[in-house]
Short mmCIF file of C-alpha atoms in Angstrom, two decimals:
data_model
loop_
_atom_site.label_atom_id
_atom_site.label_comp_id
_atom_site.label_asym_id
_atom_site.label_seq_id
_atom_site.Cartn_x
_atom_site.Cartn_y
_atom_site.Cartn_z
CA UNK A 1338 -19.83 41.23 -12.83
CA UNK A 1339 -21.69 38.30 -14.36
CA UNK A 1340 -19.91 36.42 -17.16
CA UNK A 1341 -21.30 36.97 -20.66
CA UNK A 1342 -22.58 34.62 -23.33
CA UNK A 1343 -19.54 35.49 -25.44
CA UNK A 1344 -17.21 34.37 -22.64
CA UNK A 1345 -19.11 31.12 -22.27
CA UNK A 1346 -19.02 30.47 -26.03
CA UNK A 1347 -15.25 30.98 -26.01
CA UNK A 1348 -14.81 28.39 -23.27
CA UNK A 1349 -17.11 25.90 -25.00
CA UNK A 1350 -14.82 26.01 -28.04
CA UNK A 1351 -11.71 25.73 -25.86
CA UNK A 1352 -12.93 22.69 -23.90
CA UNK A 1353 -14.53 20.78 -26.78
CA UNK A 1354 -11.33 18.87 -27.74
CA UNK A 1355 -10.38 17.90 -24.17
CA UNK A 1356 -13.53 17.59 -22.05
CA UNK A 1357 -16.14 14.85 -22.11
CA UNK A 1358 -19.71 15.73 -22.98
CA UNK A 1359 -21.28 13.89 -20.09
CA UNK A 1360 -24.51 11.93 -20.62
CA UNK A 1361 -28.02 12.82 -19.55
CA UNK A 1362 -29.77 9.80 -18.01
CA UNK A 1363 -33.48 9.47 -17.26
CA UNK A 1364 -34.45 8.57 -13.68
CA UNK A 1365 -37.79 6.84 -13.37
CA UNK A 1366 -37.38 6.51 -9.59
CA UNK A 1367 -37.03 10.27 -9.12
CA UNK A 1368 -39.70 11.00 -11.70
CA UNK A 1369 -42.16 8.88 -9.70
CA UNK A 1370 -41.21 10.68 -6.47
CA UNK A 1371 -41.53 14.17 -7.95
CA UNK A 1372 -44.37 13.75 -10.38
CA UNK A 1373 -42.16 15.36 -13.02
CA UNK A 1374 -39.86 14.06 -15.75
CA UNK A 1375 -36.39 13.93 -14.11
CA UNK A 1376 -33.05 13.51 -15.87
CA UNK A 1377 -29.56 13.23 -14.39
CA UNK A 1378 -26.59 15.21 -15.76
CA UNK A 1379 -23.73 12.81 -15.02
CA UNK A 1380 -20.70 14.95 -14.20
CA UNK A 1381 -19.56 12.06 -12.00
CA UNK A 1382 -18.51 10.53 -15.33
CA UNK A 1383 -16.37 13.54 -16.30
CA UNK A 1384 -12.58 13.33 -16.41
CA UNK A 1385 -11.16 12.92 -12.87
CA UNK A 1386 -14.66 12.02 -11.64
CA UNK A 1387 -16.18 15.49 -11.28
CA UNK A 1388 -16.98 18.76 -13.07
CA UNK A 1389 -13.85 20.43 -11.68
CA UNK A 1390 -11.54 20.08 -14.75
CA UNK A 1391 -13.84 22.33 -16.78
CA UNK A 1392 -13.07 25.43 -14.73
CA UNK A 1393 -9.52 24.44 -13.86
CA UNK A 1394 -8.57 23.91 -17.49
CA UNK A 1395 -10.07 27.25 -18.53
CA UNK A 1396 -8.24 29.06 -15.73
CA UNK A 1397 -4.86 27.44 -16.40
CA UNK A 1398 -5.12 27.67 -20.19
CA UNK A 1399 -5.58 31.44 -19.80
CA UNK A 1400 -2.23 31.95 -18.03
CA UNK A 1401 0.55 33.88 -19.73
CA UNK A 1402 3.76 32.13 -20.80
CA UNK A 1403 5.56 33.68 -17.83
CA UNK A 1404 2.90 32.43 -15.42
CA UNK A 1405 2.97 28.95 -16.96
CA UNK A 1406 6.72 28.80 -16.45
CA UNK A 1407 6.27 29.33 -12.71
CA UNK A 1408 3.70 26.51 -12.44
CA UNK A 1409 0.47 26.36 -10.49
CA UNK A 1410 -0.45 25.51 -6.92
CA UNK A 1411 -3.75 24.55 -5.27
CA UNK A 1412 -5.14 23.42 -1.94
CA UNK A 1413 -7.79 20.73 -1.92
CA UNK A 1414 -8.87 17.53 -0.24
CA UNK A 1415 -10.01 15.91 -3.48
CA UNK A 1416 -11.92 16.95 -6.60
CA UNK A 1417 -10.39 20.40 -7.12
CA UNK A 1418 -6.91 18.93 -6.68
CA UNK A 1419 -7.47 16.32 -9.36
CA UNK A 1420 -9.07 18.84 -11.73
CA UNK A 1421 -6.15 21.26 -11.39
CA UNK A 1422 -3.46 18.62 -11.73
CA UNK A 1423 -5.05 16.90 -14.74
CA UNK A 1424 -5.45 20.26 -16.45
CA UNK A 1425 -1.91 21.39 -15.65
CA UNK A 1426 -0.37 18.11 -16.81
CA UNK A 1427 -2.42 18.16 -20.01
CA UNK A 1428 -1.16 21.69 -20.71
CA UNK A 1429 2.45 20.80 -19.86
CA UNK A 1430 2.61 22.85 -16.66
CA UNK A 1431 4.07 21.78 -13.32
CA UNK A 1432 1.73 21.64 -10.33
CA UNK A 1433 1.87 21.33 -6.58
CA UNK A 1434 -1.12 20.52 -4.38
CA UNK A 1435 -1.40 20.94 -0.63
CA UNK A 1436 -3.78 18.45 0.96
CA UNK A 1437 -4.80 17.95 4.61
CA UNK A 1438 -2.94 15.23 6.45
CA UNK A 1439 -6.23 13.38 6.85
CA UNK A 1440 -7.09 13.37 3.14
CA UNK A 1441 -8.21 9.94 1.94
CA UNK A 1442 -5.47 7.75 0.51
CA UNK A 1443 -7.30 7.09 -2.80
CA UNK A 1444 -7.60 10.86 -3.44
CA UNK A 1445 -3.95 11.47 -2.56
CA UNK A 1446 -2.89 8.59 -4.82
CA UNK A 1447 -5.07 9.78 -7.70
CA UNK A 1448 -3.75 13.35 -7.42
CA UNK A 1449 -0.16 12.12 -7.56
CA UNK A 1450 -1.01 9.84 -10.48
CA UNK A 1451 -2.23 12.82 -12.52
CA UNK A 1452 1.25 14.32 -12.18
CA UNK A 1453 1.31 16.63 -9.15
CA UNK A 1454 3.75 17.07 -6.35
CA UNK A 1455 1.52 16.45 -3.34
CA UNK A 1456 2.34 17.98 0.04
CA UNK A 1457 0.35 16.87 3.08
CA UNK A 1458 0.11 19.86 5.38
CA UNK A 1459 -2.51 21.05 7.86
CA UNK A 1460 -5.28 19.20 9.62
CA UNK A 1461 -8.03 21.04 7.74
CA UNK A 1462 -8.26 22.49 4.24
CA UNK A 1463 -7.99 26.08 5.52
CA UNK A 1464 -4.52 25.26 6.87
CA UNK A 1465 -3.55 23.62 3.57
CA UNK A 1466 -4.70 26.77 1.77
CA UNK A 1467 -2.44 28.94 3.94
CA UNK A 1468 0.49 26.74 2.96
CA UNK A 1469 -0.45 26.95 -0.73
CA UNK A 1470 -0.71 30.75 -0.54
CA UNK A 1471 2.71 30.95 1.13
CA UNK A 1472 4.22 28.78 -1.61
CA UNK A 1473 2.60 30.99 -4.25
CA UNK A 1474 4.04 34.14 -2.69
CA UNK A 1475 7.48 32.59 -2.31
CA UNK A 1476 7.84 31.07 -5.78
CA UNK A 1477 5.42 32.98 -8.01
CA UNK A 1478 3.39 29.83 -8.73
CA UNK A 1479 -0.18 30.79 -9.65
CA UNK A 1480 -2.72 29.85 -6.99
CA UNK A 1481 -5.76 28.26 -8.65
CA UNK A 1482 -8.81 29.04 -6.53
CA UNK A 1483 -11.47 26.30 -6.47
CA UNK A 1484 -14.37 28.60 -7.33
CA UNK A 1485 -13.90 32.35 -6.91
CA UNK A 1486 -12.59 33.43 -10.30
CA UNK A 1487 -14.43 34.41 -13.49
CA UNK A 1488 -12.48 31.85 -15.56
CA UNK A 1489 -13.51 29.08 -13.16
CA UNK A 1490 -17.17 30.12 -13.39
CA UNK A 1491 -16.95 30.30 -17.19
CA UNK A 1492 -15.51 26.80 -17.33
CA UNK A 1493 -18.25 25.38 -15.12
CA UNK A 1494 -20.82 27.19 -17.28
CA UNK A 1495 -20.19 24.60 -20.01
CA UNK A 1496 -22.20 22.15 -17.87
CA UNK A 1497 -25.18 24.49 -18.30
CA UNK A 1498 -24.56 24.79 -22.04
CA UNK A 1499 -24.71 21.01 -22.40
CA UNK A 1500 -27.87 20.80 -20.31
CA UNK A 1501 -29.60 23.38 -22.53
CA UNK A 1502 -28.56 21.47 -25.65
CA UNK A 1503 -29.46 18.05 -24.29
CA UNK A 1504 -32.78 19.23 -22.73
CA UNK A 1505 -33.97 22.18 -24.86
CA UNK A 1506 -37.25 22.35 -22.92
CA UNK A 1507 -35.71 22.05 -19.42
CA UNK A 1508 -37.95 23.69 -16.84
CA UNK A 1509 -35.87 23.30 -13.65
CA UNK A 1510 -32.17 22.69 -13.06
CA UNK A 1511 -31.12 21.54 -9.58
CA UNK A 1512 -27.42 21.96 -8.79
CA UNK A 1513 -25.18 21.04 -5.82
CA UNK A 1514 -23.83 24.13 -4.06
CA UNK A 1515 -20.58 24.57 -2.16
CA UNK A 1516 -18.43 27.57 -3.04
CA UNK A 1517 -20.81 28.35 -5.88
CA UNK A 1518 -18.65 27.98 -8.99
CA UNK A 1519 -20.80 25.27 -10.56
CA UNK A 1520 -24.13 26.88 -9.67
CA UNK A 1521 -22.94 30.31 -10.86
CA UNK A 1522 -21.77 28.91 -14.18
CA UNK A 1523 -24.82 26.75 -14.82
CA UNK A 1524 -27.16 29.64 -13.96
CA UNK A 1525 -25.29 32.02 -16.28
CA UNK A 1526 -25.46 29.57 -19.17
CA UNK A 1527 -29.08 28.50 -18.66
CA UNK A 1528 -30.49 31.97 -18.04
CA UNK A 1529 -28.81 33.33 -21.19
CA UNK A 1530 -30.85 30.99 -23.40
CA UNK A 1531 -33.87 30.10 -21.21
CA UNK A 1532 -34.51 32.87 -18.69
CA UNK A 1533 -37.79 31.20 -17.68
CA UNK A 1534 -36.00 28.04 -16.45
CA UNK A 1535 -35.81 27.76 -12.66
CA UNK A 1536 -32.30 27.26 -11.28
CA UNK A 1537 -32.09 25.84 -7.75
CA UNK A 1538 -28.98 25.42 -5.60
CA UNK A 1539 -28.78 22.72 -2.91
CA UNK A 1540 -26.54 22.77 0.16
CA UNK A 1541 -26.03 20.32 3.00
CA UNK A 1542 -27.93 21.74 5.98
CA UNK A 1543 -24.93 21.02 8.21
CA UNK A 1544 -22.66 23.21 6.06
CA UNK A 1545 -24.97 25.91 4.70
CA UNK A 1546 -23.24 29.26 4.26
CA UNK A 1547 -25.43 30.44 1.38
CA UNK A 1548 -28.85 31.03 2.98
CA UNK A 1549 -27.34 33.37 5.54
CA UNK A 1550 -25.17 35.07 2.93
CA UNK A 1551 -28.12 35.73 0.63
CA UNK A 1552 -30.16 37.07 3.55
CA UNK A 1553 -27.28 39.37 4.56
CA UNK A 1554 -26.66 40.52 1.00
CA UNK A 1555 -22.95 39.67 1.24
CA UNK A 1556 -20.76 36.56 1.62
CA UNK A 1557 -20.99 35.49 5.25
CA UNK A 1558 -18.97 32.80 7.01
CA UNK A 1559 -20.85 29.92 8.60
CA UNK A 1560 -19.76 29.20 12.15
CA UNK A 1561 -19.67 25.41 12.01
CA UNK A 1562 -19.69 22.62 9.44
CA UNK A 1563 -20.16 18.90 10.02
CA UNK A 1564 -21.42 16.98 6.99
CA UNK A 1565 -20.67 13.82 5.06
CA UNK A 1566 -20.84 16.01 1.92
CA UNK A 1567 -17.26 17.22 2.35
CA UNK A 1568 -16.95 18.15 -1.32
CA UNK A 1569 -19.40 21.04 -0.86
CA UNK A 1570 -18.48 22.00 2.72
CA UNK A 1571 -17.35 25.59 2.11
CA UNK A 1572 -17.42 28.02 5.02
CA UNK A 1573 -17.99 31.20 2.99
CA UNK A 1574 -19.01 32.00 -0.59
CA UNK A 1575 -16.66 34.00 -2.80
CA UNK A 1576 -17.35 37.48 -4.13
CA UNK A 1577 -17.43 36.36 -7.78
CA UNK A 1578 -19.77 33.44 -7.21
CA UNK A 1579 -21.98 35.41 -4.85
CA UNK A 1580 -22.62 38.06 -7.51
CA UNK A 1581 -23.78 35.40 -9.98
CA UNK A 1582 -25.91 33.39 -7.55
CA UNK A 1583 -27.57 36.45 -6.03
CA UNK A 1584 -28.59 37.74 -9.46
CA UNK A 1585 -29.39 34.56 -11.38
CA UNK A 1586 -30.46 31.74 -9.03
CA UNK A 1587 -34.15 31.36 -8.20
CA UNK A 1588 -33.92 29.39 -4.95
CA UNK A 1589 -31.47 27.84 -2.51
CA UNK A 1590 -32.52 24.91 -0.33
CA UNK A 1591 -30.79 22.65 2.18
CA UNK A 1592 -30.98 18.90 2.79
CA UNK A 1593 -30.17 16.81 5.87
CA UNK A 1594 -27.65 14.02 6.28
CA UNK A 1595 -30.22 11.22 6.15
CA UNK A 1596 -31.54 12.42 2.81
CA UNK A 1597 -28.02 12.75 1.41
CA UNK A 1598 -27.12 9.18 2.32
CA UNK A 1599 -30.43 7.95 0.91
CA UNK A 1600 -29.67 9.81 -2.32
CA UNK A 1601 -26.27 8.11 -2.62
CA UNK A 1602 -27.97 4.75 -2.07
CA UNK A 1603 -30.72 5.53 -4.60
CA UNK A 1604 -28.15 6.34 -7.27
CA UNK A 1605 -26.30 3.10 -6.59
CA UNK A 1606 -29.37 0.89 -6.57
CA UNK A 1607 -31.63 2.45 -9.17
CA UNK A 1608 -29.39 4.45 -11.50
CA UNK A 1609 -26.31 2.19 -11.19
CA UNK A 1610 -24.22 5.31 -10.67
CA UNK A 1611 -21.57 5.96 -8.03
CA UNK A 1612 -22.10 9.49 -6.71
CA UNK A 1613 -20.32 11.11 -3.77
CA UNK A 1614 -22.42 12.74 -1.02
CA UNK A 1615 -21.76 16.31 -2.20
CA UNK A 1616 -22.59 15.26 -5.75
CA UNK A 1617 -25.90 13.71 -4.69
CA UNK A 1618 -27.51 16.64 -2.85
CA UNK A 1619 -29.54 17.66 -5.91
CA UNK A 1620 -31.04 14.17 -5.92
CA UNK A 1621 -31.69 14.45 -2.18
CA UNK A 1622 -33.65 17.67 -2.72
CA UNK A 1623 -35.89 15.88 -5.21
CA UNK A 1624 -36.63 13.01 -2.81
CA UNK A 1625 -38.94 15.15 -0.65
CA UNK A 1626 -42.22 15.42 -2.58
CA UNK A 1627 -43.58 18.94 -2.64
CA UNK A 1628 -40.44 20.52 -1.17
CA UNK A 1629 -39.62 22.27 -4.45
CA UNK A 1630 -41.67 23.92 -7.17
CA UNK A 1631 -40.66 21.86 -10.19
CA UNK A 1632 -41.82 23.09 -13.55
CA UNK A 1633 -40.60 20.25 -15.73
CA UNK A 1634 -38.74 18.67 -17.24
CA UNK A 1635 -36.21 18.60 -14.39
CA UNK A 1636 -32.45 18.17 -14.58
CA UNK A 1637 -30.48 17.18 -11.45
CA UNK A 1638 -26.72 17.63 -11.72
CA UNK A 1639 -24.57 14.83 -10.27
CA UNK A 1640 -21.45 16.89 -9.66
CA UNK A 1641 -18.98 14.18 -8.66
CA UNK A 1642 -18.38 10.52 -7.98
CA UNK A 1643 -15.11 10.29 -6.06
CA UNK A 1644 -15.83 8.22 -2.96
CA UNK A 1645 -13.30 6.49 -0.71
CA UNK A 1646 -14.29 2.76 -0.79
CA UNK A 1647 -14.11 2.61 3.01
CA UNK A 1648 -16.44 5.60 3.30
CA UNK A 1649 -18.82 4.08 0.76
CA UNK A 1650 -19.64 1.17 3.07
CA UNK A 1651 -20.54 3.61 5.86
CA UNK A 1652 -22.61 5.71 3.46
CA UNK A 1653 -24.63 2.77 2.22
CA UNK A 1654 -25.28 1.55 5.77
CA UNK A 1655 -26.36 5.06 6.79
CA UNK A 1656 -28.60 5.26 3.73
CA UNK A 1657 -30.20 1.91 4.50
CA UNK A 1658 -30.87 2.99 8.08
CA UNK A 1659 -32.35 6.31 6.94
CA UNK A 1660 -34.61 4.48 4.50
CA UNK A 1661 -35.84 2.09 7.19
CA UNK A 1662 -34.08 -0.88 5.60
CA UNK A 1663 -31.43 -1.56 8.24
CA UNK A 1664 -32.29 -2.05 11.91
CA UNK A 1665 -30.15 -2.83 14.93
CA UNK A 1666 -31.86 -4.01 18.11
CA UNK A 1667 -30.45 -5.09 21.48
CA UNK A 1668 -32.58 -7.56 23.41
CA UNK A 1669 -32.21 -9.61 26.60
CA UNK A 1670 -32.69 -13.37 26.33
CA UNK A 1671 -32.50 -16.19 28.91
CA UNK A 1672 -28.97 -17.60 29.15
CA UNK A 1673 -30.00 -21.18 28.58
CA UNK A 1674 -30.16 -23.60 25.64
CA UNK A 1675 -32.75 -22.45 23.12
CA UNK A 1676 -32.80 -18.77 24.21
CA UNK A 1677 -31.00 -17.47 21.15
CA UNK A 1678 -32.89 -19.88 18.89
CA UNK A 1679 -36.20 -18.48 20.15
CA UNK A 1680 -35.07 -14.95 19.28
CA UNK A 1681 -33.95 -15.95 15.79
CA UNK A 1682 -37.19 -17.82 15.17
CA UNK A 1683 -39.17 -14.71 16.14
CA UNK A 1684 -37.13 -12.63 13.69
CA UNK A 1685 -37.55 -15.27 10.99
CA UNK A 1686 -41.30 -15.30 11.41
CA UNK A 1687 -41.40 -11.48 11.20
CA UNK A 1688 -39.71 -11.59 7.79
CA UNK A 1689 -36.50 -9.82 8.85
CA UNK A 1690 -33.17 -10.98 7.50
CA UNK A 1691 -30.36 -11.30 10.06
CA UNK A 1692 -27.12 -9.60 8.99
CA UNK A 1693 -25.07 -9.84 12.19
CA UNK A 1694 -25.38 -11.16 15.76
CA UNK A 1695 -23.35 -10.08 18.82
CA UNK A 1696 -23.77 -12.18 21.98
CA UNK A 1697 -22.64 -10.72 25.35
CA UNK A 1698 -22.94 -11.84 28.98
CA UNK A 1699 -21.36 -8.67 30.43
CA UNK A 1700 -23.30 -5.85 28.74
CA UNK A 1701 -25.35 -3.24 30.57
CA UNK A 1702 -27.14 -4.27 33.79
CA UNK A 1703 -27.65 -7.91 33.03
CA UNK A 1704 -28.81 -10.17 35.84
CA UNK A 1705 -27.49 -13.64 36.44
CA UNK A 1706 -28.97 -15.98 33.86
CA UNK A 1707 -29.42 -13.29 31.20
CA UNK A 1708 -27.51 -12.49 28.03
CA UNK A 1709 -27.73 -9.47 25.73
CA UNK A 1710 -27.98 -10.11 22.02
CA UNK A 1711 -27.49 -7.28 19.53
CA UNK A 1712 -28.88 -8.15 16.12
CA UNK A 1713 -28.48 -6.21 12.87
CA UNK A 1714 -31.36 -6.81 10.48
CA UNK A 1715 -32.30 -6.06 6.91
CA UNK A 1716 -35.90 -4.82 6.75
CA UNK A 1717 -38.29 -3.64 4.04
CA UNK A 1718 -38.96 -0.15 5.40
CA UNK A 1719 -40.29 1.77 8.42
CA UNK A 1720 -43.59 -0.17 8.59
CA UNK A 1721 -41.76 -3.48 8.54
CA UNK A 1722 -39.43 -2.27 11.29
CA UNK A 1723 -42.44 -1.44 13.45
CA UNK A 1724 -43.77 -4.96 12.83
CA UNK A 1725 -40.42 -6.48 13.87
CA UNK A 1726 -40.33 -4.47 17.09
CA UNK A 1727 -43.90 -5.47 17.93
CA UNK A 1728 -43.09 -9.14 17.29
CA UNK A 1729 -40.16 -8.90 19.70
CA UNK A 1730 -42.31 -7.25 22.34
CA UNK A 1731 -45.05 -9.85 21.95
CA UNK A 1732 -42.48 -12.63 22.35
CA UNK A 1733 -41.21 -11.11 25.59
CA UNK A 1734 -38.05 -9.51 24.30
CA UNK A 1735 -37.25 -5.88 25.05
CA UNK A 1736 -35.15 -3.86 22.57
#
C-alpha cells in the first residue's frame, strides 16, 4: 500500500528538529545541456553525507520501548550504516552494523565514529546481511532494512516535500534508484501535491534490477552487477518500494559507467560539489540531450557524497577519459639521443599537456634500437585527441 499524505506530514514534523533542509542549487552547465532550467537537490550535504538518516530516523524513532531496549542492527557497506548509527545514537539506542570485509576504511571509521559496534563479516553485502539477520534472531535486536519498509519510505519522502516547497513549479524530478526507498518516497510526496510532475528513476545499467522487475510486474533479481555506483547496486527491489514505484513513477532509465564518471567530474568542476557515483546518476541521465522528456523546471537529486579519497582519484581519471580529456598513447621511438625529445616536441606542437611518461626498452616486440614510450596526456576533448593522434602518425610514430 502506498504511504499517505498524512503519514508524510507526520514524518516532516518529526524530522524538522533533527534533519537538515538541504539546499537547492542551480546548474547552468546542466541547463545548457538539457535546454531546461535544472536545479540540484543536495542530499550529499545531509547529515552523514546522504539522504539515508531521514528514513532510518523515522524507522528507529517508531520503535517501542521494548524494541529500543534491545537495540538495532543493520548490514551496509556505507551510507545506510551511517544513517542507522547516527539515528540510533541520537535517539540513545545501541547499534551494531555488519559490513563486508572489503568495505572502505573511511566508511568503517565513520560508522564507528557515529557510535556503532562494527563487525566486519562476509565478502559481499548479502553475506553481511545474513550475519545481521542471525544476530537479530539471536538477540532480539531490530533489523533496520535499508529500503523495504513503509517508515523508511515515509522518511525519504521528506526529500520530495522539500523539493515541492523549494520548486513549487517543478516539472520533472530525476532521482537515483537502487532499492527504491528514495524514489518511492519522493514520488509519493511529489505526486500528492503535483500529480502532473514527471518523476524519473535512474539506475546504473550494470546493476539494473528495476526495468526487468517492472516488465515482469513483480520484484525480480538481476543476475549480475558490476558498477562503480555501489551505493545503488541492489540485486532485487523490495515489495514495499516496488508497489510505490510501479504506481507512481513515470519512467525508469539506465546510464552507463562512462556517463556516471563524467557526472561525478562535472559536479566537482562546475558545481563544486563532491558526489558519489550512485548519487550522481540523475546528473548522468541529464547529460544525454534528448534522452529524457523534460518538462521543466527540472530537479536532479544528488543522493549522496561519501567517496573514498582513493576511489575519487580513479573516478576523476575515468571521467576525464570518458570526456575525451585524458589520453594515454604508446609509441615506438628510435633509441638514440633526441628520440624522446622529438616525440615530446610533436606533442607540444599539438597542444597536448604531458602528465606522465614511461620509458621501456623491453616492452612488446621491440627491435634492437627501439624503445617504447607510454605517454599520458591532458587533452581538450575528442576532436583534440584525434588531432594529437594524427600529429603522431604524421611524425612517424605509431600509437
